[in-house]
Amino acid sequence: AGLTRSGWGQACCVGDYDNDGFDDLFVSYFGKNVLYHNNGDGTFTDVSEKAGVAGSPDRWGAGCCFLDYDRDGHLDLFVSNYVAFDPARAPKPGESAYCRYNDIPVPCGPLGFAGGTNILYRNRGDGTFADVSEQSGVANPRGAASMVFVAANWQSRGSYGMGAASADFDNDGWPDIYVACDSAPSLLYRNNRDGSFREIGLSAGCALDEDGVALSGMGVAVGDYDGDGWLDIARTNFSEQRTTLYHNYGNGAFEEAGIRAGLGVNRKYLGFGVGFFDYDNDGWKDLFLANGHVYSQIAGRKLHLAYRQPRVLYRNVGNGRFEDVSGQSGAAIRAENLGRGCAFGDFDNDGDVDIVINNLDGPPSLLRNDGGNKNNWIMIKCVGTHSNRSAIGTRVRVTASERSQIDEVMSGGSYYSQNDLRLHFGLGKAAKVDSLEIAWPSGTKEQFKNLEANQLLTVQEAKGIIEHRQFRKRKS
């Protein structure tokens, strides 16, 4: 296939950056990053240097996402960067306070290093990208002269970026960017609609926890869990820090609602991969977490923490709250692993969403959903024409039985992962979709009515529904 680069790979994201109809693959690394061009014949070509996105060999690449931030029809690329790390100069385990955990010498945590600087590449439309990090405001999210208090020190610039996701959080039709930061306030870059961004995480209420503490952010999930038409954010964090849930109460302003929503029951796990998805097709977005500690030094010790950890599945009960249903969701959920990235999609095309998990020091796990298709559903594949071909940034609203749901085609997200670009909506007992509304990044809007449930619809911008595909339900 030509995916030949070997190294310390980190995140991946997918998007058709040259609009040739074949989705391309970007992979971040410790060191230079890689952009694989999809040749359309099952093979890829490394075009990183030619395209101008390889970056510096001294950077620790982290989360990534394609987005069309200037809405010119060409996918741009955002890459978060973790820390400035030189293996030859790295502190030894136990050498400082940042290199001990529960009084056990461990590899140094992020605060033992300077934070990394995030990157934004603008797609020129000719197969190459320009680094616009400085002029767009992405490189200096808090301003050139500003400082941020991190642990016991004031830090300028670097943000310790980890998972990243792009979505329209204020419903203005322009993509914003959220970055989970490790041991520093997380970032929300609001799109100014003029080629620049303004970092508003603190003022918007999605940078800290409910006590005003900067947690160790890992993964990012974006979805409208309460059905109010605004995209919310879930962020996984380090061990003994619960998952934070930022409820979007309008115009991109957030409140931390994790305790109220029932996510405070699991604090001992170290979360990485995360996603909103409707596992039972009841029309409400549920929440899944992939967990696993980072310090092998705690394995076998009599601590209140475990090295290998089970996954967590929260069921959305439809009133703004979740219940932990991990114990009754099968051995695959309860299995203890070193979970890292996870991605969501209906891999077997039976109408319910499955999960693939990347595990450290072990093979990946593929969790097939065997019960979700008892309810009805619909899946939408969007294909851009004036907008980018992958339709990233497209907002879809589905209305069935007088209840509406929204979702958005997104690149990246979770923890260093890429979900299915097809949008899946559970419909409960509704046998049809009363209304399907699509808002494309180009500004084009389309609406379709009275659509039968339990099918995949392919919708091409300005051309309408070009394919109906029925799936066969898997027998439980």
Short mmCIF file of C-alpha atoms in Angstrom, two decimals:
data_model
loop_
_atom_site.label_atom_id
_atom_site.label_comp_id
_atom_site.label_asym_id
_atom_site.label_seq_id
_atom_site.Cartn_x
_atom_site.Cartn_y
_atom_site.Cartn_z
CA ALA A 1 0.00 0.00 0.00
CA GLY A 2 3.01 2.31 0.32
CA LEU A 3 2.49 3.19 3.99
CA THR A 4 6.17 2.64 4.64
CA ARG A 5 7.19 5.27 7.17
CA SER A 6 8.50 3.71 10.39
CA GLY A 7 8.90 5.76 13.55
CA TRP A 8 7.21 7.02 16.67
CA GLY A 9 3.79 7.54 15.12
CA GLN A 10 1.18 9.50 17.03
CA ALA A 11 -2.11 10.62 15.48
CA CYS A 12 -3.89 10.19 12.17
CA CYS A 13 -6.59 12.09 10.34
CA VAL A 14 -8.27 11.65 6.98
CA GLY A 15 -9.43 14.06 4.28
CA ASP A 16 -9.33 14.50 0.50
CA TYR A 17 -6.94 17.44 0.42
CA ASP A 18 -6.70 17.56 -3.40
CA ASN A 19 -10.39 16.87 -4.12
CA ASP A 20 -9.67 13.96 -6.45
CA GLY A 21 -12.32 11.74 -4.86
CA PHE A 22 -9.95 9.64 -2.76
CA ASP A 23 -9.41 10.33 0.94
CA ASP A 24 -5.80 10.98 1.91
CA LEU A 25 -4.05 10.18 5.19
CA PHE A 26 -1.98 12.41 7.48
CA VAL A 27 0.07 10.90 10.33
CA SER A 28 1.83 12.93 13.02
CA TYR A 29 5.09 11.69 14.50
CA PHE A 30 7.72 12.53 17.04
CA GLY A 31 9.83 14.14 14.36
CA LYS A 32 8.69 14.87 10.83
CA ASN A 33 5.05 14.23 9.96
CA VAL A 34 3.78 12.34 6.91
CA LEU A 35 1.08 13.10 4.35
CA TYR A 36 0.13 10.07 2.25
CA HIS A 37 -1.57 10.89 -1.04
CA ASN A 38 -4.19 8.31 -2.01
CA ASN A 39 -3.41 7.14 -5.54
CA GLY A 40 -6.88 5.68 -6.01
CA ASP A 41 -5.65 2.16 -6.70
CA GLY A 42 -5.16 0.92 -3.13
CA THR A 43 -1.73 2.52 -2.79
CA PHE A 44 -0.40 5.73 -1.25
CA THR A 45 2.55 8.04 -1.97
CA ASP A 46 4.45 10.01 0.67
CA VAL A 47 4.16 13.65 -0.46
CA SER A 48 5.02 15.29 2.88
CA GLU A 49 8.01 17.33 1.76
CA LYS A 50 6.51 18.28 -1.60
CA ALA A 51 3.26 19.37 0.05
CA GLY A 52 5.09 21.34 2.75
CA VAL A 53 3.62 19.62 5.82
CA ALA A 54 6.53 17.47 7.03
CA GLY A 55 7.43 20.05 9.66
CA SER A 56 10.50 20.11 11.86
CA PRO A 57 12.35 16.96 12.98
CA ASP A 58 12.48 18.50 16.47
CA ARG A 59 8.71 18.60 17.03
CA TRP A 60 6.53 16.11 18.88
CA GLY A 61 3.44 15.97 16.68
CA ALA A 62 0.18 15.13 18.45
CA GLY A 63 -3.49 15.47 17.45
CA CYS A 64 -4.47 16.52 13.93
CA CYS A 65 -7.53 17.36 11.88
CA PHE A 66 -8.35 18.51 8.38
CA LEU A 67 -10.72 21.48 8.16
CA ASP A 68 -11.62 24.14 5.63
CA TYR A 69 -11.11 27.12 7.92
CA ASP A 70 -11.41 29.72 5.13
CA ARG A 71 -14.22 27.88 3.29
CA ASP A 72 -12.48 28.02 -0.09
CA GLY A 73 -13.27 24.39 -0.90
CA HIS A 74 -9.78 23.08 -0.08
CA LEU A 75 -8.99 21.23 3.14
CA ASP A 76 -6.48 22.88 5.44
CA LEU A 77 -4.62 21.05 8.21
CA PHE A 78 -4.22 21.67 11.95
CA VAL A 79 -1.58 19.83 14.01
CA SER A 80 -1.16 20.16 17.77
CA ASN A 81 2.30 19.68 19.26
CA TYR A 82 2.98 18.19 22.67
CA VAL A 83 6.32 19.17 24.22
CA ALA A 84 9.82 20.21 23.20
CA PHE A 85 11.64 16.93 23.82
CA ASP A 86 15.29 16.00 23.34
CA PRO A 87 15.91 12.35 24.37
CA ALA A 88 19.57 13.13 25.07
CA ARG A 89 18.64 15.81 27.59
CA ALA A 90 15.51 14.29 29.11
CA PRO A 91 15.49 14.08 32.93
CA LYS A 92 15.90 10.62 34.40
CA PRO A 93 13.03 8.94 36.29
CA GLY A 94 12.82 10.35 39.80
CA GLU A 95 15.16 13.24 39.01
CA SER A 96 12.57 15.94 39.81
CA ALA A 97 9.07 16.28 41.25
CA TYR A 98 7.67 15.97 37.72
CA CYS A 99 9.39 12.58 37.39
CA ARG A 100 7.69 10.84 40.31
CA TYR A 101 4.20 9.36 40.58
CA ASN A 102 2.81 8.17 43.91
CA ASP A 103 6.42 8.54 45.08
CA ILE A 104 7.55 6.05 42.41
CA PRO A 105 10.31 7.13 39.98
CA VAL A 106 8.76 7.34 36.49
CA PRO A 107 9.55 9.00 33.15
CA CYS A 108 9.11 12.74 33.45
CA GLY A 109 5.66 14.23 32.89
CA PRO A 110 4.93 17.14 30.53
CA LEU A 111 5.69 19.90 33.01
CA GLY A 112 9.30 18.78 33.02
CA PHE A 113 9.53 20.15 29.46
CA ALA A 114 8.57 23.26 27.52
CA GLY A 115 5.21 23.07 25.76
CA GLY A 116 4.92 22.57 22.01
CA THR A 117 3.62 25.08 19.47
CA ASN A 118 0.56 24.26 17.36
CA ILE A 119 0.57 24.48 13.55
CA LEU A 120 -1.99 25.53 10.94
CA TYR A 121 -1.34 24.79 7.27
CA ARG A 122 -3.42 26.57 4.60
CA ASN A 123 -4.12 24.57 1.46
CA ARG A 124 -3.06 26.59 -1.59
CA GLY A 125 -5.24 24.46 -3.86
CA ASP A 126 -2.32 23.20 -5.95
CA GLY A 127 -1.30 20.24 -3.78
CA THR A 128 0.87 22.33 -1.47
CA PHE A 129 0.33 24.00 1.90
CA ALA A 130 1.56 27.23 3.51
CA ASP A 131 2.39 27.43 7.23
CA VAL A 132 0.10 30.20 8.54
CA SER A 133 0.49 29.39 12.23
CA GLU A 134 1.79 32.81 13.23
CA GLN A 135 -0.48 35.09 11.21
CA SER A 136 -3.59 33.05 12.02
CA GLY A 137 -3.04 33.28 15.79
CA VAL A 138 -2.67 29.53 16.23
CA ALA A 139 1.01 29.56 17.23
CA ASN A 140 0.49 32.16 19.98
CA PRO A 141 -3.01 31.36 21.24
CA ARG A 142 -2.79 33.69 24.23
CA GLY A 143 -0.93 36.50 22.47
CA ALA A 144 2.77 37.10 21.93
CA ALA A 145 3.39 38.67 25.34
CA SER A 146 0.88 36.78 27.48
CA MET A 147 1.66 34.12 30.05
CA VAL A 148 -0.37 31.26 31.51
CA PHE A 149 0.01 29.74 34.97
CA VAL A 150 0.82 26.03 34.70
CA ALA A 151 1.38 24.16 37.97
CA ALA A 152 4.01 26.20 39.85
CA ASN A 153 5.34 28.12 36.86
CA TRP A 154 4.33 30.78 34.38
CA GLN A 155 4.66 29.59 30.79
CA SER A 156 4.56 31.55 27.56
CA ARG A 157 3.60 30.18 24.15
CA GLY A 158 3.63 26.35 24.31
CA SER A 159 0.32 24.68 25.09
CA TYR A 160 1.07 20.94 25.64
CA GLY A 161 -1.45 20.04 22.94
CA MET A 162 -2.81 16.49 22.70
CA GLY A 163 -6.11 15.48 21.08
CA ALA A 164 -7.64 17.95 18.62
CA ALA A 165 -11.01 18.34 16.92
CA SER A 166 -12.55 20.89 14.60
CA ALA A 167 -16.27 21.73 14.56
CA ASP A 168 -18.61 24.71 14.45
CA PHE A 169 -19.22 25.32 18.14
CA ASP A 170 -21.01 28.67 17.82
CA ASN A 171 -23.25 27.76 14.86
CA ASP A 172 -21.95 30.58 12.67
CA GLY A 173 -21.08 28.27 9.78
CA TRP A 174 -17.30 28.49 10.27
CA PRO A 175 -15.13 25.71 11.80
CA ASP A 176 -13.49 26.29 15.17
CA ILE A 177 -10.75 24.16 16.77
CA TYR A 178 -10.59 22.58 20.23
CA VAL A 179 -7.35 21.18 21.68
CA ALA A 180 -7.07 19.06 24.83
CA CYS A 181 -3.93 20.17 26.66
CA ASP A 182 -1.94 18.10 29.14
CA SER A 183 -1.50 19.88 32.51
CA ALA A 184 -2.38 23.26 30.97
CA PRO A 185 -5.65 25.03 30.12
CA SER A 186 -7.21 23.49 27.02
CA LEU A 187 -7.70 25.69 23.96
CA LEU A 188 -10.72 26.77 21.93
CA TYR A 189 -9.74 28.63 18.78
CA ARG A 190 -12.76 30.59 17.55
CA ASN A 191 -12.76 31.26 13.83
CA ASN A 192 -12.80 35.01 13.14
CA ARG A 193 -13.99 34.38 9.56
CA ASP A 194 -11.09 36.41 8.17
CA GLY A 195 -8.35 33.77 8.10
CA SER A 196 -7.48 34.16 11.77
CA PHE A 197 -8.49 32.63 15.09
CA ARG A 198 -8.94 33.96 18.63
CA GLU A 199 -8.26 31.65 21.56
CA ILE A 200 -11.22 31.86 23.98
CA GLY A 201 -11.05 28.62 25.99
CA LEU A 202 -11.00 30.31 29.40
CA SER A 203 -13.72 32.85 28.68
CA ALA A 204 -15.86 30.26 26.88
CA GLY A 205 -15.71 27.91 29.88
CA CYS A 206 -14.06 24.86 28.29
CA ALA A 207 -10.42 25.20 29.38
CA LEU A 208 -10.58 24.10 33.05
CA ASP A 209 -12.64 21.86 35.30
CA GLU A 210 -15.51 23.07 37.50
CA ASP A 211 -13.02 24.08 40.20
CA GLY A 212 -10.91 26.16 37.82
CA VAL A 213 -8.11 23.59 37.64
CA ALA A 214 -6.19 22.78 34.46
CA LEU A 215 -6.39 19.00 34.08
CA SER A 216 -4.26 16.65 32.00
CA GLY A 217 -6.36 16.50 28.84
CA MET A 218 -5.96 13.57 26.45
CA GLY A 219 -8.79 12.85 23.98
CA VAL A 220 -11.67 14.94 22.61
CA ALA A 221 -15.20 13.95 21.60
CA VAL A 222 -17.66 16.33 19.97
CA GLY A 223 -21.40 15.76 19.80
CA ASP A 224 -24.79 17.12 20.82
CA TYR A 225 -25.53 14.83 23.77
CA ASP A 226 -28.62 16.70 24.99
CA GLY A 227 -30.23 17.42 21.63
CA ASP A 228 -30.37 21.20 21.95
CA GLY A 229 -28.73 21.92 18.60
CA TRP A 230 -25.31 22.93 19.97
CA LEU A 231 -22.21 20.72 19.84
CA ASP A 232 -20.83 19.73 23.24
CA ILE A 233 -17.33 18.50 24.20
CA ALA A 234 -16.19 15.53 26.28
CA ARG A 235 -12.52 15.36 27.24
CA THR A 236 -10.65 12.44 28.78
CA ASN A 237 -8.05 13.23 31.41
CA PHE A 238 -5.32 11.67 33.51
CA SER A 239 -5.79 9.14 36.31
CA GLU A 240 -7.74 10.44 39.33
CA GLN A 241 -9.25 13.15 37.14
CA ARG A 242 -12.73 12.41 35.88
CA THR A 243 -13.86 12.93 32.32
CA THR A 244 -14.91 16.53 31.77
CA LEU A 245 -18.16 17.27 29.93
CA TYR A 246 -18.52 20.77 28.55
CA HIS A 247 -22.19 21.51 27.86
CA ASN A 248 -22.62 24.09 25.11
CA TYR A 249 -25.48 26.29 26.24
CA GLY A 250 -25.46 28.49 23.15
CA ASN A 251 -23.20 30.59 20.95
CA GLY A 252 -20.16 28.50 21.85
CA ALA A 253 -20.31 29.22 25.59
CA PHE A 254 -19.84 26.19 27.85
CA GLU A 255 -20.45 25.00 31.39
CA GLU A 256 -18.71 22.01 32.95
CA ALA A 257 -21.53 19.52 33.53
CA GLY A 258 -19.71 16.24 34.20
CA ILE A 259 -20.81 15.76 37.80
CA ARG A 260 -24.42 16.68 37.05
CA ALA A 261 -24.41 14.35 34.04
CA GLY A 262 -23.19 11.37 36.07
CA LEU A 263 -19.61 11.14 34.81
CA GLY A 264 -18.10 11.50 38.28
CA VAL A 265 -18.40 7.80 39.10
CA ASN A 266 -15.11 6.86 37.40
CA ARG A 267 -12.05 8.78 38.58
CA LYS A 268 -9.42 6.07 38.91
CA TYR A 269 -9.11 5.41 35.18
CA LEU A 270 -6.73 7.21 32.82
CA GLY A 271 -8.79 8.00 29.75
CA PHE A 272 -7.55 8.30 26.19
CA GLY A 273 -9.89 7.48 23.29
CA VAL A 274 -13.40 8.88 23.60
CA GLY A 275 -16.45 9.31 21.44
CA PHE A 276 -20.12 10.23 21.39
CA PHE A 277 -22.07 7.59 19.48
CA ASP A 278 -25.56 6.11 19.67
CA TYR A 279 -24.78 2.47 20.42
CA ASP A 280 -28.43 1.44 20.93
CA ASN A 281 -29.97 3.60 18.18
CA ASP A 282 -32.42 5.25 20.57
CA GLY A 283 -31.66 8.72 19.24
CA TRP A 284 -29.40 9.87 22.10
CA LYS A 285 -25.61 10.08 21.90
CA ASP A 286 -23.90 7.72 24.36
CA LEU A 287 -20.26 8.00 25.48
CA PHE A 288 -17.40 5.49 25.31
CA LEU A 289 -13.95 5.72 26.94
CA ALA A 290 -10.80 3.69 26.23
CA ASN A 291 -8.57 3.59 29.31
CA GLY A 292 -5.10 2.49 30.36
CA HIS A 293 -2.33 3.90 32.51
CA VAL A 294 0.98 5.24 31.18
CA TYR A 295 3.34 4.18 33.97
CA SER A 296 4.28 0.51 33.81
CA GLN A 297 6.07 1.05 37.13
CA ILE A 298 2.73 0.78 38.97
CA ALA A 299 1.98 -2.71 37.61
CA GLY A 300 2.01 -5.32 40.37
CA ARG A 301 2.13 -2.76 43.18
CA LYS A 302 -0.55 -2.57 45.82
CA LEU A 303 -2.02 0.75 44.77
CA HIS A 304 -5.57 1.99 44.33
CA LEU A 305 -4.76 2.26 40.62
CA ALA A 306 -4.31 -0.40 37.97
CA TYR A 307 -1.96 -0.36 34.98
CA ARG A 308 -4.30 -2.22 32.63
CA GLN A 309 -7.83 -0.84 32.80
CA PRO A 310 -11.31 -1.69 31.50
CA ARG A 311 -13.28 0.40 29.05
CA VAL A 312 -16.27 2.46 30.12
CA LEU A 313 -19.62 2.78 28.33
CA TYR A 314 -22.08 5.43 29.46
CA ARG A 315 -25.65 5.21 28.21
CA ASN A 316 -27.44 8.49 27.61
CA VAL A 317 -30.76 8.32 29.45
CA GLY A 318 -32.15 11.31 27.57
CA ASN A 319 -32.42 13.91 30.33
CA GLY A 320 -28.91 15.32 30.25
CA ARG A 321 -27.55 12.43 32.30
CA PHE A 322 -25.62 9.23 31.64
CA GLU A 323 -25.55 5.87 33.39
CA ASP A 324 -22.56 3.53 33.49
CA VAL A 325 -23.63 0.34 31.68
CA SER A 326 -20.14 -1.14 31.31
CA GLY A 327 -20.95 -4.09 33.55
CA GLN A 328 -23.83 -5.32 31.39
CA SER A 329 -22.36 -4.54 27.97
CA GLY A 330 -20.26 -7.65 27.42
CA ALA A 331 -16.81 -9.01 28.17
CA ALA A 332 -15.26 -6.81 25.46
CA ILE A 333 -16.09 -3.70 27.48
CA ARG A 334 -14.90 -5.17 30.78
CA ALA A 335 -11.60 -6.48 29.36
CA GLU A 336 -8.55 -4.76 30.86
CA ASN A 337 -6.07 -3.31 28.39
CA LEU A 338 -3.76 -0.37 27.80
CA GLY A 339 -6.28 1.46 25.65
CA ARG A 340 -5.16 4.46 23.63
CA GLY A 341 -6.83 5.66 20.44
CA CYS A 342 -10.30 4.50 19.42
CA ALA A 343 -12.48 5.16 16.39
CA PHE A 344 -16.17 4.68 15.68
CA GLY A 345 -17.98 3.44 12.59
CA ASP A 346 -20.30 0.73 11.28
CA PHE A 347 -17.56 -1.54 9.91
CA ASP A 348 -19.90 -4.43 9.09
CA ASN A 349 -22.69 -2.27 7.66
CA ASP A 350 -25.46 -3.73 9.79
CA GLY A 351 -26.89 -0.45 11.08
CA ASP A 352 -25.15 -0.04 14.43
CA VAL A 353 -21.86 1.61 15.33
CA ASP A 354 -18.80 -0.50 16.17
CA ILE A 355 -15.51 0.50 17.82
CA VAL A 356 -11.86 -0.19 17.03
CA ILE A 357 -9.29 0.43 19.79
CA ASN A 358 -5.53 0.71 19.55
CA ASN A 359 -3.90 -0.92 22.59
CA LEU A 360 -0.37 -0.31 23.80
CA ASP A 361 1.80 -3.46 23.97
CA GLY A 362 -0.90 -5.60 22.39
CA PRO A 363 -3.03 -6.12 19.29
CA PRO A 364 -5.90 -3.75 18.49
CA SER A 365 -9.42 -4.60 19.62
CA LEU A 366 -12.43 -4.57 17.30
CA LEU A 367 -15.68 -4.34 19.25
CA ARG A 368 -18.63 -5.41 17.12
CA ASN A 369 -21.95 -4.01 18.23
CA ASP A 370 -24.41 -6.89 18.31
CA GLY A 371 -27.43 -5.20 19.83
CA GLY A 372 -27.76 -1.66 18.53
CA ASN A 373 -29.76 -2.40 15.40
CA LYS A 374 -32.93 -3.44 17.24
CA ASN A 375 -34.00 0.19 16.83
CA ASN A 376 -34.18 2.07 13.55
CA TRP A 377 -31.44 4.26 12.13
CA ILE A 378 -30.24 6.19 9.10
CA MET A 379 -26.73 6.88 7.83
CA ILE A 380 -25.67 9.81 5.66
CA LYS A 381 -22.61 9.95 3.41
CA CYS A 382 -21.94 13.48 2.18
CA VAL A 383 -19.94 14.22 -0.98
CA GLY A 384 -18.86 17.79 -1.65
CA THR A 385 -18.68 19.51 -5.03
CA HIS A 386 -18.23 23.23 -4.38
CA SER A 387 -17.24 22.28 -0.83
CA ASN A 388 -14.30 19.97 -0.14
CA ARG A 389 -14.91 16.50 -1.58
CA SER A 390 -14.81 14.81 1.88
CA ALA A 391 -17.56 17.23 3.00
CA ILE A 392 -15.68 17.91 6.24
CA GLY A 393 -17.49 20.67 8.11
CA THR A 394 -20.91 19.76 6.70
CA ARG A 395 -23.72 20.08 9.27
CA VAL A 396 -26.58 17.56 9.09
CA ARG A 397 -29.91 17.77 10.91
CA VAL A 398 -32.26 14.78 11.04
CA THR A 399 -35.85 15.12 12.28
CA ALA A 400 -37.95 12.06 13.06
CA SER A 401 -41.09 11.80 15.21
CA GLU A 402 -40.88 15.52 16.04
CA ARG A 403 -37.36 15.22 17.46
CA SER A 404 -34.26 16.67 15.80
CA GLN A 405 -30.60 15.64 16.01
CA ILE A 406 -27.51 17.31 14.60
CA ASP A 407 -24.05 16.08 13.71
CA GLU A 408 -21.13 17.28 11.65
CA VAL A 409 -18.66 15.57 9.32
CA MET A 410 -15.36 15.79 11.19
CA SER A 411 -11.72 14.85 10.67
CA GLY A 412 -9.59 13.66 13.59
CA GLY A 413 -10.93 13.65 17.15
CA SER A 414 -11.07 11.01 19.88
CA TYR A 415 -7.46 10.37 20.89
CA TYR A 416 -5.24 10.57 17.82
CA SER A 417 -7.88 8.77 15.72
CA GLN A 418 -10.23 9.08 12.75
CA ASN A 419 -13.90 8.12 12.86
CA ASP A 420 -16.09 7.06 9.94
CA LEU A 421 -16.91 10.11 7.80
CA ARG A 422 -20.44 8.77 7.33
CA LEU A 423 -22.87 10.22 9.88
CA HIS A 424 -25.03 7.76 11.81
CA PHE A 425 -28.30 8.66 13.53
CA GLY A 426 -30.35 6.36 15.74
CA LEU A 427 -34.09 6.83 15.23
CA GLY A 428 -35.60 4.73 18.00
CA LYS A 429 -38.95 3.36 16.82
CA ALA A 430 -39.41 5.96 14.08
CA ALA A 431 -39.85 4.22 10.72
CA LYS A 432 -38.97 7.26 8.63
CA VAL A 433 -37.07 10.52 8.67
CA ASP A 434 -39.47 13.42 8.31
CA SER A 435 -36.75 15.89 7.34
CA LEU A 436 -33.06 15.71 6.41
CA GLU A 437 -31.34 19.11 6.28
CA ILE A 438 -27.76 19.57 5.07
CA ALA A 439 -25.71 22.76 5.37
CA TRP A 440 -22.55 22.52 3.27
CA PRO A 441 -19.37 24.53 4.00
CA SER A 442 -19.90 26.41 0.71
CA GLY A 443 -23.10 27.91 2.14
CA THR A 444 -25.41 25.70 0.06
CA LYS A 445 -28.37 24.28 1.99
CA GLU A 446 -30.56 21.35 0.99
CA GLN A 447 -33.56 19.59 2.49
CA PHE A 448 -35.12 16.19 1.82
CA LYS A 449 -38.34 14.82 3.28
CA ASN A 450 -40.08 11.52 4.05
CA LEU A 451 -37.09 9.19 3.88
CA GLU A 452 -37.36 5.54 4.82
CA ALA A 453 -35.32 4.43 7.85
CA ASN A 454 -32.59 1.77 7.92
CA GLN A 455 -30.60 2.81 4.87
CA LEU A 456 -27.40 4.59 3.86
CA LEU A 457 -28.02 7.68 1.77
CA THR A 458 -25.25 9.20 -0.33
CA VAL A 459 -25.93 12.90 -0.86
CA GLN A 460 -23.88 14.92 -3.33
CA GLU A 461 -23.81 18.67 -2.91
CA ALA A 462 -26.28 20.44 -5.23
CA LYS A 463 -27.17 17.11 -6.89
CA GLY A 464 -29.27 15.54 -4.15
CA ILE A 465 -29.48 11.91 -3.09
CA ILE A 466 -27.49 9.88 -5.59
CA GLU A 467 -27.65 6.47 -3.89
CA HIS A 468 -29.93 4.56 -1.52
CA ARG A 469 -28.37 1.48 0.05
CA GLN A 470 -30.18 -0.97 2.29
CA PHE A 471 -28.21 -2.90 4.91
CA ARG A 472 -29.05 -6.32 6.24
CA LYS A 473 -29.46 -6.47 10.00
CA ARG A 474 -27.17 -8.82 11.86
CA LYS A 475 -29.06 -11.35 13.96
CA SER A 476 -28.26 -11.01 17.67
#
